Amino acid sequence: MKNNLVSLPSGTVLNLDLVAYVAVLPGAADRRKKMRVVFGFAGPGGAAANMQLDEEDSSVLVSALAERGVDVAALRESILTRK
């Protein structure tokens, strides 16, 4: 069985099988929170569940995606330059 769990520095364990998409937040270059992770299941009320990650957690998630063969070059660039 392939391990799709990622342990983030904040103490959160993320199951990559449940992630629908990852997006860099507007103004990420100047914000503490860098990235939004949206999950493929609906939370209470039918809204998609999501969470925001800080710089350390974002970096670990991007590295984990890269290890799994995802091209993350544009994602890394957006985190650093998005205004």
Coordinates of N, CA and C in Angstrom, one line a residue:
M1 N 0.8 -1.2 0.0 CA 0.0 0.0 0.0 C 0.9 1.2 0.0
K2 N 0.6 2.2 -0.9 CA 1.4 3.4 -1.0 C 1.0 4.4 0.1
N3 N 1.9 5.0 0.7 CA 1.7 5.9 1.8 C 1.4 7.3 1.2
N4 N 0.1 7.7 1.3 CA -0.2 9.0 0.8 C -0.5 10.0 2.0
L5 N 0.0 9.7 3.2 CA -0.1 10.6 4.3 C 1.1 11.5 4.4
V6 N 0.9 12.8 4.6 CA 2.0 13.8 4.8 C 1.8 14.4 6.1
S7 N 2.9 14.4 6.9 CA 2.9 15.0 8.2 C 3.5 16.4 8.1
L8 N 2.7 17.4 8.4 CA 3.1 18.8 8.3 C 3.7 19.3 9.6
P9 N 4.6 20.3 9.5 CA 5.2 20.9 10.7 C 4.2 21.4 11.8
S10 N 3.0 21.8 11.4 CA 2.0 22.3 12.3 C 1.4 21.1 13.1
G11 N 1.7 19.9 12.8 CA 1.2 18.8 13.5 C 0.0 18.1 12.7
T12 N -0.4 18.7 11.6 CA -1.5 18.2 10.8 C -1.0 17.0 10.0
V13 N -1.8 16.0 9.8 CA -1.5 14.9 8.9 C -2.5 15.0 7.8
L14 N -2.0 15.1 6.6 CA -2.8 15.3 5.4 C -2.8 14.0 4.6
N15 N -4.0 13.6 4.2 CA -4.2 12.4 3.3 C -4.3 12.9 1.9
L16 N -3.3 12.8 1.1 CA -3.3 13.3 -0.3 C -4.3 12.7 -1.2
D17 N -4.8 11.5 -0.8 CA -5.9 10.9 -1.6 C -7.2 11.7 -1.5
L18 N -7.4 12.5 -0.5 CA -8.6 13.3 -0.3 C -8.5 14.7 -0.9
V19 N -7.3 15.1 -1.3 CA -7.1 16.5 -1.8 C -7.7 16.6 -3.2
A20 N -8.6 17.6 -3.4 CA -9.1 17.8 -4.8 C -8.2 18.7 -5.5
Y21 N -7.8 19.8 -4.9 CA -6.8 20.7 -5.5 C -6.1 21.6 -4.5
V22 N -5.0 22.2 -4.9 CA -4.2 23.1 -4.1 C -4.0 24.4 -4.9
A23 N -4.2 25.5 -4.2 CA -4.1 26.8 -4.9 C -3.4 27.8 -4.0
V24 N -2.6 28.6 -4.6 CA -1.8 29.6 -3.9 C -2.8 30.8 -3.7
L25 N -2.8 31.3 -2.4 CA -3.7 32.4 -2.0 C -3.2 33.7 -2.7
P26 N -4.2 34.6 -3.0 CA -3.8 35.9 -3.5 C -2.9 36.6 -2.5
G27 N -1.9 37.3 -3.0 CA -1.0 38.0 -2.1 C -0.1 37.1 -1.3
A28 N 0.1 35.9 -1.7 CA 0.9 34.9 -1.0 C 2.3 35.3 -0.6
A29 N 2.9 36.1 -1.5 CA 4.3 36.5 -1.3 C 4.4 37.4 0.0
D30 N 3.3 38.1 0.4 CA 3.3 39.0 1.5 C 2.4 38.5 2.7
R31 N 1.9 37.3 2.6 CA 1.0 36.8 3.7 C 1.7 35.7 4.5
R32 N 1.2 35.4 5.7 CA 1.7 34.3 6.5 C 1.1 33.0 5.9
K33 N -0.2 33.0 5.6 CA -0.8 31.9 5.0 C -0.6 31.9 3.5
K34 N 0.0 30.8 2.9 CA 0.4 30.8 1.5 C -0.5 30.1 0.6
M35 N -1.1 29.0 1.1 CA -1.8 28.1 0.2 C -3.1 27.6 0.8
R36 N -4.1 27.3 -0.1 CA -5.3 26.7 0.3 C -5.4 25.3 -0.3
V37 N -5.8 24.4 0.6 CA -6.0 23.0 0.2 C -7.5 22.7 0.2
V38 N -8.0 22.2 -0.9 CA -9.5 21.9 -1.0 C -9.6 20.4 -1.1
F39 N -10.5 19.9 -0.3 CA -10.7 18.4 -0.3 C -11.9 18.0 -1.2
G40 N -11.8 16.8 -1.7 CA -12.8 16.3 -2.6 C -14.2 15.9 -2.0
F41 N -14.3 16.1 -0.7 CA -15.6 15.7 0.0 C -16.2 17.0 0.5
A42 N -17.5 17.0 0.7 CA -18.2 18.1 1.2 C -18.3 18.1 2.7
G43 N -18.2 19.2 3.3 CA -18.3 19.4 4.7 C -19.7 19.6 5.1
P44 N -20.0 20.0 6.3 CA -21.4 20.3 6.7 C -22.0 21.4 5.9
G45 N -23.2 21.2 5.5 CA -23.9 22.1 4.6 C -23.6 22.0 3.2
G46 N -22.8 21.0 2.8 CA -22.5 20.8 1.4 C -21.3 21.5 0.8
A47 N -20.7 22.4 1.6 CA -19.5 23.2 1.1 C -18.3 22.3 1.1
A48 N -17.4 22.5 0.1 CA -16.2 21.8 0.1 C -15.3 22.2 1.3
A49 N -14.8 21.2 2.0 CA -13.9 21.4 3.1 C -12.5 21.9 2.6
N50 N -12.0 22.9 3.3 CA -10.7 23.4 2.9 C -9.9 23.9 4.1
M51 N -8.6 24.1 3.9 CA -7.7 24.6 5.0 C -6.7 25.5 4.3
Q52 N -6.1 26.4 5.1 CA -5.1 27.3 4.6 C -3.8 26.9 5.3
L53 N -2.7 26.9 4.6 CA -1.4 26.4 5.1 C -0.4 27.6 5.2
D54 N 0.4 27.6 6.3 CA 1.4 28.6 6.4 C 2.6 28.3 5.5
E55 N 3.7 29.1 5.6 CA 4.8 28.8 4.7 C 5.5 27.5 4.9
E56 N 5.7 27.1 6.2 CA 6.3 25.8 6.5 C 5.5 24.6 6.0
D57 N 4.2 24.6 6.3 CA 3.3 23.6 5.8 C 3.3 23.5 4.3
S58 N 3.2 24.7 3.7 CA 3.1 24.8 2.2 C 4.3 24.1 1.6
S59 N 5.5 24.5 2.1 CA 6.8 23.9 1.6 C 6.8 22.4 1.7
V60 N 6.4 21.9 2.8 CA 6.4 20.4 3.0 C 5.4 19.8 2.0
L61 N 4.2 20.4 1.9 CA 3.2 19.8 1.0 C 3.7 19.8 -0.5
V62 N 4.3 20.9 -0.9 CA 4.9 21.0 -2.3 C 6.0 20.0 -2.5
S63 N 6.8 19.8 -1.5 CA 7.9 18.7 -1.6 C 7.3 17.3 -1.7
A64 N 6.2 17.1 -0.9 CA 5.5 15.8 -1.0 C 4.9 15.5 -2.3
L65 N 4.3 16.6 -2.9 CA 3.7 16.4 -4.2 C 4.8 16.2 -5.3
A66 N 5.9 16.9 -5.1 CA 7.0 16.7 -6.1 C 7.6 15.2 -6.0
E67 N 7.7 14.7 -4.8 CA 8.2 13.3 -4.6 C 7.2 12.3 -5.3
R68 N 6.0 12.7 -5.4 CA 5.0 11.8 -6.1 C 4.9 12.0 -7.6
G69 N 5.8 12.8 -8.1 CA 5.8 13.0 -9.5 C 5.0 14.2 -10.1
V70 N 4.5 15.0 -9.2 CA 3.7 16.2 -9.7 C 4.7 17.3 -10.0
D71 N 4.5 17.9 -11.2 CA 5.3 19.1 -11.6 C 4.8 20.3 -10.8
V72 N 5.7 20.7 -9.8 CA 5.3 21.8 -8.9 C 6.0 23.1 -9.2
A73 N 6.7 23.2 -10.3 CA 7.5 24.4 -10.6 C 6.7 25.7 -10.6
A74 N 5.5 25.7 -11.2 CA 4.6 26.9 -11.2 C 4.1 27.2 -9.8
L75 N 3.8 26.1 -9.1 CA 3.2 26.3 -7.7 C 4.3 27.0 -6.9
R76 N 5.5 26.5 -6.9 CA 6.6 27.1 -6.1 C 6.8 28.6 -6.5
E77 N 6.8 28.8 -7.8 CA 7.0 30.2 -8.3 C 5.9 31.1 -7.8
S78 N 4.6 30.6 -7.8 CA 3.5 31.5 -7.4 C 3.6 31.8 -5.9
I79 N 4.0 30.9 -5.1 CA 4.1 31.1 -3.7 C 5.1 32.3 -3.4
L80 N 6.2 32.4 -4.2 CA 7.2 33.4 -4.0 C 6.8 34.8 -4.6
T81 N 6.0 34.7 -5.7 CA 5.8 36.0 -6.4 C 4.4 36.5 -6.5
R82 N 3.4 35.7 -6.1 CA 2.0 36.2 -6.2 C 1.7 37.3 -5.3
K83 N 1.3 38.4 -5.9 CA 1.0 39.7 -5.2 C -0.5 39.8 -5.0

